Amino acid sequence: MRSLGFAVTALGIVALALMAVSATAEEEAALPAGHKEFVALKCNMCHAVSSVGIEAKTKSEKMFGGDLVGLGEEWDAKALAAYVKQESEKDGEQHKKGFKGSDEELQALVDWLLEQKAEG
Ligand code: HEC
C-alpha cells in the first residue's frame, strides 16, 4: 500500500509540473515579438525593462546599461536602430554589443522598446 501512495503522489507531482510548464509556454507565446527578441538576444544580460518586469542579469556596474524605459523621449526608431546596430554613437561611444539579428528582428525590437514607458 505504501508504494501505491507513493505512485499517486508522484503522479500528482508530474501533473502539477506539466501544468506549470504549459502555462509558461502559453504566456511566452503571447509576448510581443520585440519582447521575445530582447530576451533571445540576451539584451537582459545588461539591461532591465521595468515596465514588463525584466531585470538585468549582470551584477556588474560596468556592464549594466540601464533600465530601457522611456526611450521614446530621447530616441526615434531610426536613431535607435542605428545605435543598437553600432552604426552610430551616443555620447561619443558605440553601443557595447553588436546586433546579430535580421532587420525585421531589429525593427520589432526597436518598436517594442519605444513603447516601454516608466511606470507611474
Ligand atoms: C554587455 C552589456 C550589454 C548588452 C548585452 C546590451 N547592452 Fe545596451 N547598453 C549597454 C551599456 C553599458 C549602455 C550605455 C548606457 C548609457 O550610456 O546610457 C547601453 C545602452 C543602450 C541603449 C541606450 C540607452 C539610453 O538610455 O539611451 C539602448 C537602447 C540599448 N543599450 C539597447 C540594447 C539592446 C536592444 C540590446 C540587445 C540587442 C543591448 N542593449 C544589449 C550594455 C549592453
PDB file of C-alpha atoms and ligand atoms in Angstrom:
ATOM      1  CA  MET A   1       0.000   0.000   0.000  1.00  0.00           C
ATOM      2  CA  ARG A   2       2.853   2.291   0.751  1.00  0.00           C
ATOM      3  CA  SER A   3       4.109   2.115  -2.817  1.00  0.00           C
ATOM      4  CA  LEU A   4       0.645   2.889  -4.183  1.00  0.00           C
ATOM      5  CA  GLY A   5       0.522   6.053  -2.108  1.00  0.00           C
ATOM      6  CA  PHE A   6       3.918   6.954  -3.425  1.00  0.00           C
ATOM      7  CA  ALA A   7       2.836   6.365  -7.024  1.00  0.00           C
ATOM      8  CA  VAL A   8      -0.229   8.576  -6.581  1.00  0.00           C
ATOM      9  CA  THR A   9       1.879  11.338  -5.053  1.00  0.00           C
ATOM     10  CA  ALA A  10       4.433  11.057  -7.845  1.00  0.00           C
ATOM     11  CA  LEU A  11       1.691  11.240 -10.483  1.00  0.00           C
ATOM     12  CA  GLY A  12       0.284  14.321  -8.791  1.00  0.00           C
ATOM     13  CA  ILE A  13       3.667  15.993  -8.871  1.00  0.00           C
ATOM     14  CA  VAL A  14       4.149  15.153 -12.550  1.00  0.00           C
ATOM     15  CA  ALA A  15       0.695  16.537 -13.395  1.00  0.00           C
ATOM     16  CA  LEU A  16       1.392  19.751 -11.497  1.00  0.00           C
ATOM     17  CA  ALA A  17       4.757  20.143 -13.210  1.00  0.00           C
ATOM     18  CA  LEU A  18       3.151  19.661 -16.622  1.00  0.00           C
ATOM     19  CA  MET A  19       0.531  22.287 -15.851  1.00  0.00           C
ATOM     20  CA  ALA A  20       3.220  24.747 -14.780  1.00  0.00           C
ATOM     21  CA  VAL A  21       5.237  24.119 -17.960  1.00  0.00           C
ATOM     22  CA  SER A  22       2.296  24.600 -20.313  1.00  0.00           C
ATOM     23  CA  ALA A  23       1.234  27.802 -18.545  1.00  0.00           C
ATOM     24  CA  THR A  24       4.670  29.322 -19.073  1.00  0.00           C
ATOM     25  CA  ALA A  25       4.737  28.214 -22.708  1.00  0.00           C
ATOM     26  CA  GLU A  26       1.380  29.909 -23.304  1.00  0.00           C
ATOM     27  CA  GLU A  27       2.483  33.081 -21.588  1.00  0.00           C
ATOM     28  CA  GLU A  28       5.620  33.163 -23.697  1.00  0.00           C
ATOM     29  CA  ALA A  29       3.711  32.645 -26.930  1.00  0.00           C
ATOM     30  CA  ALA A  30       1.583  35.695 -26.059  1.00  0.00           C
ATOM     31  CA  LEU A  31       4.548  38.028 -25.662  1.00  0.00           C
ATOM     32  CA  PRO A  32       5.147  40.682 -28.345  1.00  0.00           C
ATOM     33  CA  ALA A  33       7.904  39.838 -30.861  1.00  0.00           C
ATOM     34  CA  GLY A  34      10.147  42.629 -29.573  1.00  0.00           C
ATOM     35  CA  HIS A  35       9.976  41.308 -26.016  1.00  0.00           C
ATOM     36  CA  LYS A  36      10.968  37.830 -27.213  1.00  0.00           C
ATOM     37  CA  GLU A  37      13.845  39.266 -29.268  1.00  0.00           C
ATOM     38  CA  PHE A  38      15.074  41.212 -26.288  1.00  0.00           C
ATOM     39  CA  VAL A  39      15.382  38.067 -24.200  1.00  0.00           C
ATOM     40  CA  ALA A  40      16.548  35.808 -27.054  1.00  0.00           C
ATOM     41  CA  LEU A  41      19.354  38.251 -27.936  1.00  0.00           C
ATOM     42  CA  LYS A  42      20.311  38.455 -24.254  1.00  0.00           C
ATOM     43  CA  CYS A  43      19.844  42.219 -24.015  1.00  0.00           C
ATOM     44  CA  ASN A  44      18.645  41.393 -20.494  1.00  0.00           C
ATOM     45  CA  MET A  45      22.212  40.447 -19.598  1.00  0.00           C
ATOM     46  CA  CYS A  46      22.912  44.152 -19.158  1.00  0.00           C
ATOM     47  CA  HIS A  47      19.539  45.918 -19.302  1.00  0.00           C
ATOM     48  CA  ALA A  48      16.358  45.946 -17.285  1.00  0.00           C
ATOM     49  CA  VAL A  49      12.947  46.791 -18.767  1.00  0.00           C
ATOM     50  CA  SER A  50      11.000  47.531 -15.608  1.00  0.00           C
ATOM     51  CA  SER A  51       7.670  48.123 -17.382  1.00  0.00           C
ATOM     52  CA  VAL A  52       7.450  44.375 -18.135  1.00  0.00           C
ATOM     53  CA  GLY A  53       9.384  43.104 -15.120  1.00  0.00           C
ATOM     54  CA  ILE A  54      12.642  42.284 -16.929  1.00  0.00           C
ATOM     55  CA  GLU A  55      15.638  42.531 -14.625  1.00  0.00           C
ATOM     56  CA  ALA A  56      19.262  42.822 -15.724  1.00  0.00           C
ATOM     57  CA  LYS A  57      21.149  39.594 -15.092  1.00  0.00           C
ATOM     58  CA  THR A  58      24.536  41.208 -14.562  1.00  0.00           C
ATOM     59  CA  LYS A  59      25.624  42.264 -11.112  1.00  0.00           C
ATOM     60  CA  SER A  60      28.483  44.285 -12.579  1.00  0.00           C
ATOM     61  CA  GLU A  61      28.014  48.043 -12.608  1.00  0.00           C
ATOM     62  CA  LYS A  62      30.350  48.330 -15.579  1.00  0.00           C
ATOM     63  CA  MET A  63      28.168  46.081 -17.722  1.00  0.00           C
ATOM     64  CA  PHE A  64      24.820  47.409 -16.538  1.00  0.00           C
ATOM     65  CA  GLY A  65      23.342  49.521 -19.330  1.00  0.00           C
ATOM     66  CA  GLY A  66      20.304  50.860 -17.525  1.00  0.00           C
ATOM     67  CA  ASP A  67      16.561  50.335 -17.477  1.00  0.00           C
ATOM     68  CA  LEU A  68      15.285  50.720 -21.055  1.00  0.00           C
ATOM     69  CA  VAL A  69      12.023  52.513 -20.374  1.00  0.00           C
ATOM     70  CA  GLY A  70      11.051  55.944 -21.638  1.00  0.00           C
ATOM     71  CA  LEU A  71      13.461  55.760 -24.610  1.00  0.00           C
ATOM     72  CA  GLY A  72      10.837  57.466 -26.771  1.00  0.00           C
ATOM     73  CA  GLU A  73      11.640  60.756 -25.045  1.00  0.00           C
ATOM     74  CA  GLU A  74      15.160  60.687 -26.446  1.00  0.00           C
ATOM     75  CA  TRP A  75      15.166  58.436 -29.494  1.00  0.00           C
ATOM     76  CA  ASP A  76      13.208  57.832 -32.665  1.00  0.00           C
ATOM     77  CA  ALA A  77      13.079  54.392 -34.281  1.00  0.00           C
ATOM     78  CA  LYS A  78      15.725  55.135 -36.906  1.00  0.00           C
ATOM     79  CA  ALA A  79      18.270  56.551 -34.489  1.00  0.00           C
ATOM     80  CA  LEU A  80      17.688  53.761 -32.009  1.00  0.00           C
ATOM     81  CA  ALA A  81      18.118  51.049 -34.659  1.00  0.00           C
ATOM     82  CA  ALA A  82      21.378  52.635 -35.877  1.00  0.00           C
ATOM     83  CA  TYR A  83      22.742  52.827 -32.331  1.00  0.00           C
ATOM     84  CA  VAL A  84      21.837  49.217 -31.489  1.00  0.00           C
ATOM     85  CA  LYS A  85      23.495  48.108 -34.760  1.00  0.00           C
ATOM     86  CA  GLN A  86      26.624  50.081 -33.763  1.00  0.00           C
ATOM     87  CA  GLU A  87      26.266  52.369 -36.767  1.00  0.00           C
ATOM     88  CA  SER A  88      26.027  55.482 -34.626  1.00  0.00           C
ATOM     89  CA  GLU A  89      27.241  56.686 -31.255  1.00  0.00           C
ATOM     90  CA  LYS A  90      25.752  58.009 -28.055  1.00  0.00           C
ATOM     91  CA  ASP A  91      27.868  60.479 -26.047  1.00  0.00           C
ATOM     92  CA  GLY A  92      30.765  59.676 -28.388  1.00  0.00           C
ATOM     93  CA  GLU A  93      30.606  55.930 -27.756  1.00  0.00           C
ATOM     94  CA  GLN A  94      29.278  52.984 -29.683  1.00  0.00           C
ATOM     95  CA  HIS A  95      26.912  50.531 -28.037  1.00  0.00           C
ATOM     96  CA  LYS A  96      28.727  47.762 -26.159  1.00  0.00           C
ATOM     97  CA  LYS A  97      27.175  44.897 -28.004  1.00  0.00           C
ATOM     98  CA  GLY A  98      26.718  44.324 -31.742  1.00  0.00           C
ATOM     99  CA  PHE A  99      23.329  43.285 -33.060  1.00  0.00           C
ATOM    100  CA  LYS A 100      23.283  39.844 -34.633  1.00  0.00           C
ATOM    101  CA  GLY A 101      19.666  39.542 -35.738  1.00  0.00           C
ATOM    102  CA  SER A 102      17.905  40.403 -39.002  1.00  0.00           C
ATOM    103  CA  ASP A 103      16.494  43.822 -39.967  1.00  0.00           C
ATOM    104  CA  GLU A 104      12.965  42.580 -39.225  1.00  0.00           C
ATOM    105  CA  GLU A 105      14.033  41.465 -35.769  1.00  0.00           C
ATOM    106  CA  LEU A 106      15.724  44.783 -35.129  1.00  0.00           C
ATOM    107  CA  GLN A 107      12.572  46.622 -36.233  1.00  0.00           C
ATOM    108  CA  ALA A 108      10.376  44.570 -33.883  1.00  0.00           C
ATOM    109  CA  LEU A 109      12.823  45.102 -31.055  1.00  0.00           C
ATOM    110  CA  VAL A 110      13.085  48.858 -31.558  1.00  0.00           C
ATOM    111  CA  ASP A 111       9.308  49.332 -31.951  1.00  0.00           C
ATOM    112  CA  TRP A 112       8.714  47.380 -28.763  1.00  0.00           C
ATOM    113  CA  LEU A 113      11.384  49.279 -26.840  1.00  0.00           C
ATOM    114  CA  LEU A 114       9.916  52.620 -27.861  1.00  0.00           C
ATOM    115  CA  GLU A 115       6.551  51.531 -26.431  1.00  0.00           C
ATOM    116  CA  GLN A 116       8.036  50.885 -22.988  1.00  0.00           C
ATOM    117  CA  LYS A 117       7.304  53.694 -20.561  1.00  0.00           C
ATOM    118  CA  ALA A 118       8.347  54.133 -16.978  1.00  0.00           C
ATOM    119  CA  GLU A 119       5.517  53.283 -14.622  1.00  0.00           C
ATOM    120  CA  GLY A 120       3.700  55.835 -12.547  1.00  0.00           C
TER     121      GLY A 120
HETATM  122  C1  HEC B   1      27.356  43.732 -22.423  1.00  0.00           C
HETATM  123  C2  HEC B   1      26.278  44.542 -21.885  1.00  0.00           C
HETATM  124  C3  HEC B   1      25.181  44.994 -22.848  1.00  0.00           C
HETATM  125  C4  HEC B   1      24.382  44.219 -23.653  1.00  0.00           C
HETATM  126  C5  HEC B   1      24.393  42.710 -23.826  1.00  0.00           C
HETATM  127  C6  HEC B   1      23.450  45.131 -24.290  1.00  0.00           C
HETATM  128  N1  HEC B   1      23.685  46.427 -23.888  1.00  0.00           N
HETATM  129 FE1  HEC B   1      22.662  48.050 -24.440  1.00  0.00          FE
HETATM  130  N2  HEC B   1      23.918  49.248 -23.370  1.00  0.00           N
HETATM  131  C7  HEC B   1      24.942  48.779 -22.563  1.00  0.00           C
HETATM  132  C8  HEC B   1      25.626  49.933 -21.957  1.00  0.00           C
HETATM  133  C9  HEC B   1      26.786  49.841 -20.968  1.00  0.00           C
HETATM  134  C10 HEC B   1      24.961  51.077 -22.451  1.00  0.00           C
HETATM  135  C11 HEC B   1      25.326  52.550 -22.169  1.00  0.00           C
HETATM  136  C12 HEC B   1      24.377  53.119 -21.177  1.00  0.00           C
HETATM  137  C13 HEC B   1      24.221  54.598 -21.418  1.00  0.00           C
HETATM  138  O1  HEC B   1      25.141  55.277 -21.854  1.00  0.00           O
HETATM  139  O2  HEC B   1      23.099  55.056 -21.170  1.00  0.00           O
HETATM  140  C14 HEC B   1      23.890  50.609 -23.317  1.00  0.00           C
HETATM  141  C15 HEC B   1      22.984  51.459 -23.941  1.00  0.00           C
HETATM  142  C16 HEC B   1      21.869  51.025 -24.641  1.00  0.00           C
HETATM  143  C17 HEC B   1      20.811  51.877 -25.112  1.00  0.00           C
HETATM  144  C18 HEC B   1      20.716  53.404 -24.924  1.00  0.00           C
HETATM  145  C19 HEC B   1      20.034  53.653 -23.615  1.00  0.00           C
HETATM  146  C20 HEC B   1      19.661  55.095 -23.366  1.00  0.00           C
HETATM  147  O3  HEC B   1      19.224  55.382 -22.252  1.00  0.00           O
HETATM  148  O4  HEC B   1      19.790  55.942 -24.240  1.00  0.00           O
HETATM  149  C21 HEC B   1      19.918  51.075 -25.759  1.00  0.00           C
HETATM  150  C22 HEC B   1      18.639  51.493 -26.438  1.00  0.00           C
HETATM  151  C23 HEC B   1      20.423  49.724 -25.671  1.00  0.00           C
HETATM  152  N3  HEC B   1      21.603  49.714 -24.964  1.00  0.00           N
HETATM  153  C24 HEC B   1      19.774  48.634 -26.204  1.00  0.00           C
HETATM  154  C25 HEC B   1      20.260  47.328 -26.155  1.00  0.00           C
HETATM  155  C26 HEC B   1      19.651  46.211 -26.850  1.00  0.00           C
HETATM  156  C27 HEC B   1      18.397  46.285 -27.698  1.00  0.00           C
HETATM  157  C28 HEC B   1      20.411  45.112 -26.574  1.00  0.00           C
HETATM  158  C29 HEC B   1      20.259  43.697 -27.111  1.00  0.00           C
HETATM  159  C30 HEC B   1      20.332  43.574 -28.556  1.00  0.00           C
HETATM  160  C31 HEC B   1      21.500  45.548 -25.701  1.00  0.00           C
HETATM  161  N4  HEC B   1      21.371  46.897 -25.480  1.00  0.00           N
HETATM  162  C32 HEC B   1      22.476  44.728 -25.188  1.00  0.00           C
HETATM  163  C33 HEC B   1      25.292  47.465 -22.347  1.00  0.00           C
HETATM  164  C34 HEC B   1      24.736  46.383 -23.004  1.00  0.00           C
END
